[in-house]
Amino acid sequence: MAALYEGYTLCGLVQAQNPSDSGIQGIEAERDSDHVVVTDCTRSVTLYKVSDQKPLGSWTVKQGQTLTCSAVYNSQTKEYVAVSDNKVIRVWKEDDVLLDKAFKATVSSDVWRVHSVPGGEPVVLFQRGAVRLLDSLLSAPQQPIEEVLAQEEAIRWSTNIVAEAQQFVIFTTEQKGEHFLYLQRLNPNTLQRYRLEREEPGLSPLSFSASYRDKHFSLLYLYPNGRVYQSVVPVRGPGAEEGAQALPLPRGLLLALPVGEGLLGAAWALALDEAHVAVVGVPHPSAGAGKDFLCIWNTNFQTLQAGKEMAGKIYGQLWSYSSKLFIPHGKALSVIPYECPKSSLASALGKLRQARTEESRAPASVPSWNSILHGEKAQPSRTVETRKTRTTRKSQSAPSLTVDQVLELIKTAPVEEVQREVEGLLSRADIQELQPSVGQLASTLVSRSVAEPAFYTPSTLAQLVHTQCLCHSVCPDLLLLALERKDYFLCQLCLQLFPDVPEAITCACLKTFISVPDGDAEMVSLEPDSISFMETLVAGGRGQGGLQNGFSPAPFEEDSSDALGGGGAPAKTRAEDQEKTSTQPGLTCPVGLHKAVLLNEVLQTAYSDTFLLPHLKDLSSQQVILFLQYLQFLYLKYSQDASTQMHGLRSPTLTQIMDWVCLLLDGHFTVLVMTPEAKGLLLNLHSFVKSQVRLFSELGKIEGSLQELHKMKVKRDIGQYSIEVIELF
């Protein structure tokens, strides 16, 4: 299922003359997936490194001049191209300081946009519809430019796409309420012209988006009434003869988005792939009025799969590069990472577990079409069988409440009645509207639970989470409520199944889990698979204390010893090693079994270092020491046995363990150095690092020999059998 992750601010917005404008003219991808060029609506172009939220360069035209076209990056020449005052094309390199001293050329007609694709030559689209390659235009800037468009016809949107090794410029125009699509092929030059079907009188498209697949261009456009249409245009369609009528362009309704009262104002729909569309400026079906959201819809199954509330004013602009959405809102330009895995009907209806959970579990039974379409119960897994509340069967004559009736009932009815009706609603066959309904149900249940301390429905909330139709952005108060009510099983489910848990919430869970007494944690029922992993790990029956990852935990490696079995002190016997291993304090789990299970869920939650570190500083020194001791325990166990991370059981990876060790040391190193209780722990961690360095050093010694093997020439005339001696120096 698609997911929107925790976003961050790339830059602030400049103040535009028109309050309805964001102040951003355009955003273009640069040399790689981590660099973008942002052009504001006045005089500046800025290059940003996205991962660092850091400007790498900025260029400005003189006072009185205005950038009228967003800057693009020419990957062939490693130069930037922009247009000022409609006719002046400017070209500069990254090390140029002043735009006024860079190359510039004045053309004979007003420019609409300059477009560029990776590896291709930039193309210039003029306001009257003509297209030129940049190099040919700059070789003769004052060359006459033909008029392609009719009188009173104006361009509204444009883009360019590479298809079948050729560049195409696609743009839409408007003339007296009619809308047209132009498809311009370059080398050879051919032009196709189509007329879009009319919508309700007076309605014009708010946004356009184009993509290429299966030898066709797909055009996506959103109207103020919330309707998203799709038109398919063949790459090799009939050319438009001069003076000929535009061909009608058939369309199909792709989505009918909820608009609430009235029409949409500033909104944008952007195709992310063949099955997902990102939409901004359209109301969230589960949220109240007055809130603006960024949402991802699945067009195959008409389901809302992810949503994130955006603070401040929405300007109806949206860009997508390298699985990141760029959206101006309020006073900032935000970057929202997203993920759109391949869709299936089962996952869209919430009948399959998430892929990341499946990877660490035993294979589950795939739902049949009957179970998907008619709500029949498949054979449940151990987790669902032990925890999921079974719905009481009602007689066929019992009336069924609608979603709206159940939502009203939640606000006033007793706990037992609420649980019965919600679980009954989820068990019925009419699950076509399951996704938005689950979000509304969870939000209403959480709101009442927060307002009324006596009201809480843990089994119902767990069942809603199990549907896979929820994420943190849809119901942001759910995890906090579970922490407040000490419902650690629900916390575990949310951490497992929510792909977008913010770093602040992850750290809140960590603080709560590490502070809960072991006795209280042991009283909580948790997922059986995760408990089975810890039971096996603590028992330690499968490991025999060998050397893994360059570290032998039993003797703690004397400085003079060789990690790969070289010289130094005489080797100890296996019996002595095992005796020493059994007495090592790091091989005793410092926390209870159930607390360890909860901490493992935190280790497996996705995060960004930049946003997690500030929250980790809120941990006390004792909490940090205890967590590091637990991470040391996991590391030692994993080092003993390479097969510790068993397939079919949910468990953290060795990489996740070491990443968290590094995070804790980064955030608390000064405090740990000053804490006497942490001295032995830090020395042990130091030995881990030293052993890894020693291992890589030994591997480096044989790297040259392995490379020589690749350089050796293979003899062509080799019979059916041969013996060859290779000498390594």
XYZ file of C-alpha atoms in Angstrom, residues 64-719:
656
model
C 14.113 45.580 -12.636
C 14.611 42.288 -14.503
C 12.326 39.297 -13.930
C 12.753 35.579 -14.502
C 9.836 34.524 -16.694
C 10.748 30.852 -17.087
C 11.941 28.333 -14.526
C 15.610 27.360 -14.848
C 16.614 23.903 -16.103
C 19.854 21.907 -16.026
C 21.502 20.895 -19.292
C 23.118 17.552 -18.461
C 25.030 17.512 -21.764
C 26.970 20.715 -21.085
C 26.530 20.852 -17.282
C 25.034 24.324 -17.578
C 21.871 26.044 -16.367
C 19.370 27.712 -18.699
C 16.700 30.270 -17.821
C 14.743 33.072 -19.513
C 14.330 36.625 -18.236
C 11.884 39.244 -19.503
C 10.336 36.673 -21.910
C 13.040 36.985 -24.587
C 16.494 36.882 -22.961
C 17.923 33.342 -22.722
C 20.650 33.057 -20.086
C 23.176 30.196 -19.877
C 25.644 29.800 -16.997
C 27.749 27.270 -15.104
C 27.679 26.445 -11.403
C 30.896 28.357 -10.677
C 29.594 31.554 -12.297
C 28.838 34.199 -9.677
C 26.970 36.904 -11.602
C 24.267 36.092 -14.121
C 24.784 39.409 -15.828
C 28.302 38.349 -16.846
C 27.215 34.934 -18.121
C 26.175 34.161 -21.695
C 22.848 35.627 -22.808
C 21.009 35.925 -26.108
C 17.843 37.813 -27.071
C 15.398 35.917 -29.298
C 12.760 37.334 -31.638
C 9.640 35.927 -29.927
C 8.393 35.469 -26.380
C 9.377 32.183 -24.720
C 6.879 30.108 -22.741
C 9.195 27.470 -21.228
C 12.563 25.776 -21.595
C 12.347 22.006 -21.048
C 15.169 19.560 -20.430
C 15.454 15.819 -19.859
C 18.511 13.886 -18.580
C 20.876 13.167 -21.437
C 18.872 15.229 -23.924
C 19.310 18.677 -25.440
C 17.047 21.368 -23.927
C 14.103 22.502 -26.064
C 12.502 25.938 -26.136
C 8.714 26.283 -26.390
C 7.542 29.712 -27.549
C 4.296 31.327 -26.434
C 2.831 30.988 -29.930
C 3.474 27.223 -29.996
C 6.720 26.935 -31.984
C 9.481 24.614 -30.699
C 13.266 24.874 -31.190
C 16.263 22.926 -29.935
C 18.360 25.222 -27.743
C 21.613 24.903 -29.716
C 19.987 25.670 -33.063
C 18.188 28.653 -31.542
C 21.318 30.112 -29.937
C 23.246 29.748 -33.188
C 20.841 32.289 -34.717
C 18.888 33.972 -31.900
C 17.033 36.398 -34.191
C 15.740 33.727 -36.562
C 12.022 34.143 -37.399
C 9.654 32.094 -35.202
C 6.416 30.831 -36.754
C 3.016 31.052 -35.060
C 1.415 27.654 -34.508
C -1.534 28.713 -32.355
C -4.672 30.442 -33.511
C -5.669 33.934 -32.445
C -6.747 34.186 -28.792
C -5.284 30.704 -28.155
C -2.857 30.585 -25.199
C -0.692 27.873 -23.663
C -1.776 26.759 -20.182
C 0.651 23.885 -19.381
C 3.592 22.061 -20.964
C 6.126 19.296 -20.418
C 8.514 17.150 -22.425
C 8.974 13.374 -22.435
C 11.456 10.996 -24.065
C 9.724 8.104 -25.833
C 11.197 5.642 -28.318
C 14.539 7.525 -28.196
C 12.886 10.767 -29.324
C 11.904 13.938 -27.497
C 8.280 15.042 -27.452
C 6.965 18.398 -26.245
C 3.422 18.159 -24.908
C 1.376 21.257 -24.165
C -2.257 22.249 -23.660
C -3.939 25.455 -24.790
C -7.204 27.290 -24.211
C -9.274 29.249 -26.712
C -12.732 30.653 -25.905
C -13.486 27.936 -23.349
C -12.177 25.116 -25.553
C -9.059 23.172 -24.511
C -6.588 21.565 -26.914
C -3.660 19.157 -26.619
C -0.568 19.472 -28.826
C 2.022 16.725 -29.271
C 5.219 17.962 -30.956
C 7.804 15.385 -32.044
C 11.407 16.525 -32.672
C 13.634 15.078 -35.410
C 11.596 14.542 -37.470
C 9.238 17.378 -36.636
C 5.593 16.323 -36.573
C 2.663 17.896 -34.757
C -0.542 16.296 -33.481
C -3.500 18.398 -32.301
C -6.490 17.185 -30.292
C -9.562 18.796 -28.756
C -10.473 17.876 -25.159
C -14.077 17.061 -24.335
C -15.937 19.823 -22.516
C -16.811 19.492 -18.848
C -19.628 21.397 -17.140
C -20.026 24.929 -18.533
C -17.465 27.317 -17.138
C -15.126 24.635 -15.741
C -11.519 24.512 -16.914
C -8.863 21.963 -15.867
C -6.923 22.910 -12.745
C -3.916 20.712 -13.508
C -2.378 18.417 -16.103
C 0.067 15.532 -15.808
C 1.536 13.371 -18.578
C 3.412 10.070 -18.664
C 4.506 7.484 -21.235
C 3.893 3.738 -21.215
C 3.057 0.997 -23.717
C 3.727 3.211 -26.770
C 1.110 5.728 -25.644
C 1.081 9.020 -23.782
C -1.309 9.230 -20.854
C -2.741 12.663 -20.025
C -4.241 13.175 -16.555
C -6.301 16.285 -15.796
C -8.280 17.472 -12.775
C -11.395 19.656 -12.844
C -12.780 21.872 -10.036
C -15.644 19.401 -9.489
C -13.152 16.768 -8.308
C -13.260 14.656 -11.454
C -9.934 13.302 -12.711
C -9.957 12.218 -16.350
C -7.443 10.243 -18.363
C -6.869 10.448 -22.115
C -4.542 8.157 -24.064
C -2.683 9.477 -27.110
C -0.706 7.217 -29.473
C 2.927 8.168 -30.045
C 2.555 7.811 -33.810
C -0.809 9.451 -34.346
C -1.957 11.377 -37.436
C -0.194 14.690 -38.025
C -2.126 17.947 -37.930
C -2.364 19.686 -41.291
C -2.387 23.462 -41.348
C -5.940 24.767 -40.997
C -7.386 21.316 -40.265
C -9.776 20.735 -37.393
C -8.396 19.246 -34.185
C -9.189 15.592 -33.617
C -11.518 14.798 -30.688
C -9.661 13.270 -27.743
C -11.643 10.563 -25.911
C -11.406 10.498 -22.137
C -12.258 8.173 -19.280
C -13.166 9.028 -15.693
C -10.262 7.913 -13.522
C -11.287 9.275 -10.110
C -14.219 11.172 -8.618
C -12.661 12.941 -5.649
C -14.710 14.340 -2.753
C -14.894 18.134 -2.943
C -17.261 18.928 -0.083
C -19.347 22.040 -0.611
C -18.639 24.115 -3.697
C -15.774 23.620 -6.149
C -12.042 23.156 -5.794
C -9.874 26.248 -5.994
C -6.125 25.573 -5.924
C -5.586 21.840 -6.486
C -3.249 19.573 -8.430
C -3.269 15.903 -9.454
C 0.019 14.247 -10.404
C 0.442 10.707 -11.769
C 3.089 8.817 -9.750
C 2.852 5.543 -11.661
C 0.256 3.603 -13.605
C -1.840 2.943 -10.483
C -1.270 5.886 -8.117
C -2.089 9.592 -8.230
C -0.926 12.242 -5.764
C -3.504 14.956 -5.088
C -3.144 18.191 -3.156
C -5.853 20.749 -2.376
C -8.674 18.169 -2.287
C -10.461 17.465 1.038
C -9.597 14.284 2.917
C -12.713 12.059 3.129
C -12.098 11.326 6.837
C -11.197 14.866 7.941
C -13.325 17.859 8.735
C -13.654 21.003 6.693
C -10.931 23.621 6.666
C -8.018 21.161 6.548
C -5.731 20.746 3.535
C -4.184 17.372 2.758
C -1.707 15.734 0.438
C -3.146 12.339 -0.529
C -2.217 9.333 -2.652
C -5.093 7.521 -4.365
C -5.033 4.097 -5.989
C -6.759 4.505 -9.339
C -7.169 0.783 -9.953
C -9.292 0.249 -6.852
C -10.516 3.803 -6.167
C -9.049 3.806 -2.656
C -7.287 6.444 -0.614
C -4.008 4.874 0.491
C -2.125 7.683 2.249
C -2.823 11.194 3.492
C -0.858 13.911 5.259
C -2.247 17.193 6.551
C -0.401 20.244 5.221
C -0.291 23.300 7.470
C -0.930 26.727 5.999
C -2.277 27.797 2.634
C -2.224 25.360 -0.294
C -1.228 26.897 -3.624
C -2.161 24.044 -5.960
C 1.399 23.166 -6.989
C 3.067 19.765 -6.834
C 6.269 18.247 -8.265
C 7.691 14.733 -8.035
C 11.330 13.632 -8.394
C 13.048 10.448 -7.177
C 10.172 9.256 -4.953
C 9.854 12.660 -3.290
C 6.961 15.098 -3.540
C 7.735 18.819 -3.458
C 4.829 20.934 -2.235
C 4.705 24.641 -1.322
C 2.315 25.413 1.538
C 2.079 28.144 4.121
C 5.471 29.817 4.120
C 7.651 26.822 3.214
C 8.495 24.366 0.462
C 8.245 20.856 1.920
C 9.695 17.570 0.691
C 7.547 14.485 1.370
C 9.121 11.069 0.600
C 6.625 8.510 -0.643
C 6.409 4.889 -1.677
C 4.027 3.249 -4.130
C 4.534 -0.531 -4.156
C 2.827 -2.631 -6.788
C -0.889 -2.837 -6.114
C -3.133 -5.841 -5.796
C -6.821 -6.039 -5.020
C -6.111 -7.817 -1.747
C -3.693 -5.163 -0.513
C -5.958 -2.323 -1.636
C -8.770 -3.781 0.450
C -6.493 -4.367 3.418
C -6.477 -8.157 3.164
C -2.715 -8.611 2.954
C -0.006 -7.744 5.427
C 2.626 -5.207 4.490
C 5.596 -6.445 2.531
C 8.078 -5.513 5.246
C 6.172 -7.597 7.760
C 5.835 -10.507 5.327
C 9.590 -10.628 4.737
C 10.249 -11.556 8.341
C 7.340 -13.972 8.776
C 6.436 -17.448 7.730
C 4.438 -17.406 4.481
C 0.801 -16.607 5.125
C -2.123 -18.045 3.209
C -3.132 -15.917 0.217
C -6.760 -14.778 0.389
C -9.083 -16.348 -2.141
C -11.359 -14.257 -4.364
C -14.279 -15.289 -2.166
C -12.534 -13.983 0.937
C -11.703 -10.697 -0.824
C -15.009 -10.026 -2.536
C -17.443 -11.548 -0.058
C -15.650 -11.092 3.237
C -15.304 -14.832 3.971
C -12.756 -15.572 6.686
C -9.509 -17.152 5.539
C -7.589 -19.441 7.881
C -6.108 -16.930 10.368
C -2.447 -16.811 11.281
C -1.339 -17.474 14.857
C -1.248 -13.767 15.625
C -4.720 -13.032 14.385
C -6.083 -16.222 15.900
C -4.852 -15.373 19.368
C -5.664 -11.690 19.416
C -8.347 -10.794 16.913
C -11.793 -10.631 18.458
C -14.243 -12.847 16.654
C -17.425 -11.166 15.593
C -20.610 -12.624 16.972
C -22.777 -13.934 14.186
C -26.078 -12.141 13.901
C -29.264 -13.550 12.552
C -30.076 -12.797 8.935
C -32.982 -10.613 10.002
C -30.873 -8.287 12.186
C -30.675 -4.799 10.641
C -27.252 -3.593 9.487
C -26.136 -0.088 10.369
C -24.518 2.145 7.765
C -21.109 3.746 8.270
C -22.688 7.080 9.171
C -24.977 5.410 11.721
C -22.037 3.588 13.308
C -20.056 6.834 13.466
C -22.921 8.518 15.310
C -23.292 5.513 17.595
C -19.598 5.664 18.556
C -20.068 9.158 19.964
C -22.576 8.125 22.654
C -23.048 4.336 22.927
C -21.478 2.090 25.601
C -18.193 0.281 24.911
C -19.785 -3.128 24.337
C -22.282 -1.832 21.798
C -19.627 0.154 19.966
C -17.355 -2.885 19.711
C -20.203 -5.052 18.460
C -21.350 -2.637 15.761
C -17.887 -1.671 14.495
C -16.711 -5.255 14.270
C -20.003 -6.192 12.627
C -19.520 -3.438 10.066
C -16.028 -4.673 9.238
C -17.223 -8.249 8.803
C -19.899 -7.465 6.205
C -19.547 -8.007 2.485
C -20.006 -4.341 1.513
C -16.312 -3.444 1.783
C -16.046 -1.282 -1.322
C -15.789 1.812 0.876
C -13.596 0.108 3.462
C -10.586 2.396 3.265
C -12.172 5.811 4.026
C -14.556 4.145 6.487
C -11.711 2.677 8.541
C -10.054 6.075 8.811
C -13.271 7.696 9.977
C -14.005 4.910 12.460
C -10.529 5.011 13.986
C -10.497 8.819 14.246
C -13.894 8.876 15.933
C -12.966 6.109 18.383
C -9.703 7.858 19.253
C -11.401 11.244 19.690
C -13.933 9.833 22.155
C -11.248 7.840 24.009
C -9.219 11.027 24.476
C -12.255 12.989 25.646
C -13.644 10.245 27.939
C -11.057 8.372 30.053
C -13.627 5.653 30.857
C -14.137 4.839 27.166
C -11.612 2.615 25.361
C -11.985 -0.211 22.814
C -8.593 -1.933 22.454
C -9.765 -4.973 20.496
C -11.697 -2.842 18.007
C -8.770 -0.497 17.433
C -6.477 -3.504 16.946
C -8.909 -4.931 14.396
C -8.961 -1.617 12.521
C -5.144 -1.570 12.427
C -5.148 -5.163 11.150
C -7.172 -4.100 8.092
C -4.037 -2.406 6.693
C -6.217 0.587 5.747
C -4.719 2.804 8.441
C -1.467 4.701 8.699
C -0.192 7.308 11.129
C -1.074 10.235 8.859
C -4.701 9.074 8.643
C -5.076 8.755 12.428
C -2.134 10.563 14.062
C -3.420 10.311 17.654
C -3.826 6.526 17.715
C -0.281 5.593 18.762
C -0.152 8.322 21.402
C -3.465 7.081 22.802
C -2.114 3.507 22.932
C 0.950 4.722 24.847
C -1.212 6.714 27.259
C -3.473 3.698 27.919
C -0.435 1.362 28.180
C -1.884 -0.771 25.383
C 1.468 -2.170 24.316
C -0.014 -4.774 21.985
C -1.678 -2.000 19.978
C 1.610 -0.071 20.017
C 3.354 -3.133 18.634
C 0.796 -3.482 15.826
C 1.072 0.187 14.873
C 4.872 0.085 14.747
C 4.700 -3.021 12.585
C 1.984 -1.924 10.173
C 2.281 1.879 9.968
C 4.906 2.859 7.362
C 4.944 6.560 8.299
C 5.502 6.765 12.064
C 7.241 10.121 12.804
C 10.568 10.080 14.585
C 9.101 11.963 17.582
C 6.530 9.182 18.093
C 9.173 6.481 17.630
C 11.274 8.072 20.363
C 8.206 8.418 22.622
C 7.586 4.685 22.210
C 11.236 3.953 23.017
C 11.125 6.034 26.215
C 7.908 4.356 27.308
C 9.048 0.806 26.511
C 12.435 1.159 28.201
C 10.852 2.674 31.320
C 8.101 0.107 31.818
C 8.922 -2.363 34.635
C 9.759 -5.868 33.434
C 6.976 -7.297 35.583
C 4.355 -5.077 33.973
C 5.643 -5.884 30.493
C 5.440 -9.624 31.147
C 1.716 -9.248 31.880
C 1.059 -7.945 28.344
C 0.039 -10.285 25.538
C 2.221 -9.630 22.498
C 2.601 -11.128 19.059
C 3.633 -14.817 19.339
C 6.195 -14.770 16.499
C 8.192 -11.911 18.002
C 8.121 -13.631 21.400
C 9.273 -16.915 19.825
C 12.301 -15.156 18.344
C 13.345 -13.725 21.711
C 12.783 -17.030 23.502
C 15.072 -18.771 21.008
C 17.648 -15.999 21.214
C 17.768 -15.920 25.009
C 17.906 -19.715 25.235
C 21.029 -19.601 23.019
C 20.840 -23.293 22.265
C 21.731 -22.932 18.610
C 24.899 -20.827 18.850
C 28.299 -22.291 19.708
C 30.339 -19.119 20.125
C 32.151 -19.081 16.787
C 33.721 -16.133 15.004
C 31.222 -13.955 13.134
C 31.599 -10.509 11.602
C 35.221 -10.382 12.695
C 34.330 -10.535 16.393
C 34.716 -13.437 18.798
C 32.630 -12.455 21.830
C 33.997 -15.001 24.278
C 37.574 -13.839 24.842
C 36.890 -10.144 24.000
C 39.979 -10.347 21.761
C 43.315 -9.354 23.154
C 45.052 -6.616 21.229
C 47.801 -8.965 20.047
C 45.404 -11.604 18.710
C 44.579 -11.907 15.037
C 40.929 -11.808 14.089
C 41.520 -14.360 11.357
C 43.454 -16.815 13.508
C 47.043 -15.535 13.148
C 49.828 -15.264 15.725
C 49.696 -14.060 19.325
C 48.874 -15.985 22.467
C 48.254 -19.749 22.201
C 44.735 -20.629 21.101
C 42.264 -21.488 23.845
C 40.331 -24.710 23.686
C 36.662 -24.647 22.679
C 35.665 -25.732 26.181
C 37.560 -22.796 27.705
C 35.927 -20.411 25.227
C 32.469 -21.720 26.085
C 33.153 -21.388 29.810
C 34.323 -17.815 29.342
C 31.315 -17.086 27.114
C 28.846 -18.227 29.745
C 30.302 -15.753 32.218
C 30.311 -12.694 29.941
C 27.875 -10.073 31.254
C 26.970 -8.959 27.731
C 25.472 -12.392 26.994
C 22.774 -11.989 29.640
C 19.714 -10.118 28.418
C 19.475 -6.930 30.540
C 15.689 -6.598 30.077
C 12.709 -8.900 30.368
C 11.480 -10.982 27.447
C 8.414 -8.887 26.621
C 10.248 -5.585 27.044
C 12.870 -6.896 24.585
C 10.100 -7.681 22.082
C 8.820 -4.103 22.300
C 12.325 -2.670 21.915
C 12.808 -4.828 18.819
C 9.789 -3.129 17.232
C 11.461 0.258 17.733
C 14.656 -1.045 16.130
C 12.716 -2.080 13.017
C 10.804 1.195 12.586
C 11.887 3.403 9.671
C 13.479 6.726 10.585
C 15.698 9.564 9.396
C 18.867 10.252 11.399
C 18.401 14.001 11.043
C 14.971 14.001 12.667
C 15.509 11.224 15.203
C 18.692 12.533 16.870
C 17.108 15.630 18.502
C 14.451 13.445 20.128
C 16.984 10.858 21.320
C 18.659 13.586 23.372
C 15.567 13.550 25.626
C 16.529 10.094 26.949
C 18.137 9.998 30.371
C 21.629 8.578 30.810
C 20.263 5.499 32.593
C 17.815 4.837 29.763
C 20.611 5.177 27.205
C 22.897 2.808 29.136
C 20.160 0.190 29.475
C 19.302 0.408 25.775
C 22.982 0.161 24.787
C 23.367 -2.882 27.022
C 20.451 -4.502 25.245
C 21.916 -3.643 21.836
C 25.239 -5.111 22.989
C 23.410 -8.288 24.001
C 21.814 -8.543 20.551
C 25.138 -7.898 18.838
C 26.902 -10.606 20.826
C 24.147 -13.117 20.131
C 24.170 -12.298 16.430
C 27.977 -12.565 16.383
C 27.800 -16.015 17.922
C 25.436 -17.380 15.313
C 24.973 -16.074 11.777
C 21.558 -17.762 11.575
C 20.189 -15.945 14.630
C 17.873 -13.857 12.451
C 15.521 -16.656 11.541
C 13.277 -16.572 8.518
C 9.620 -16.577 9.497
C 10.143 -14.754 12.803
C 10.076 -10.969 13.095
C 13.494 -9.789 14.251
C 15.839 -6.806 13.822
C 18.790 -7.045 11.464
C 22.423 -6.655 12.503
C 22.578 -3.431 10.459
C 19.622 -1.983 12.368
C 21.268 -2.861 15.672
C 24.549 -1.178 14.765
C 22.770 1.885 13.334
C 20.997 2.398 16.665
C 24.273 1.969 18.579
C 25.784 4.727 16.452
C 22.752 6.974 16.945
C 22.828 6.622 20.730
C 26.566 7.283 20.882
C 26.212 10.324 18.619
C 23.470 11.783 20.778
C 24.893 10.986 24.229
C 28.633 10.420 23.944
C 29.666 13.286 26.249
C 27.178 12.221 28.927
C 28.271 8.582 28.677
C 31.961 9.463 29.044
C 31.152 11.343 32.257
C 29.006 8.513 33.667
C 31.024 5.922 35.647
C 28.446 3.168 35.037
C 28.992 3.454 31.280
C 32.776 2.949 31.305
C 32.755 -0.826 30.910
C 30.013 -0.622 28.290
C 31.961 1.904 26.211
C 35.113 -0.253 26.411
C 33.160 -3.235 25.128
C 31.686 -1.182 22.294
C 35.183 0.023 21.484
C 36.315 -3.583 21.145
C 33.437 -4.198 18.704
C 34.661 -1.390 16.472
C 38.279 -2.508 16.745
C 37.377 -6.035 15.711
C 35.496 -4.764 12.679
C 38.450 -2.580 11.647
C 40.783 -5.552 12.029
C 38.521 -7.736 9.893
C 38.320 -5.188 7.086
C 42.079 -4.713 7.283
C 42.614 -8.424 6.707
C 40.116 -8.444 3.864
C 41.957 -5.497 2.348
C 45.155 -7.534 2.275
C 43.678 -10.071 -0.122
C 41.739 -7.519 -2.173
C 44.669 -6.960 -4.544
C 45.061 -10.676 -5.162
C 41.375 -11.065 -5.962
C 41.557 -8.159 -8.395
C 44.503 -9.769 -10.162
C 42.347 -12.812 -10.853
C 39.945 -10.626 -12.832
C 42.821 -9.133 -14.849
C 44.254 -12.486 -15.910
C 43.663 -13.353 -19.536
C 41.656 -16.493 -20.041
C 43.144 -18.871 -22.585
C 40.708 -19.478 -25.393
C 41.966 -22.909 -26.495
C 41.147 -25.011 -23.467
C 40.234 -28.618 -23.884
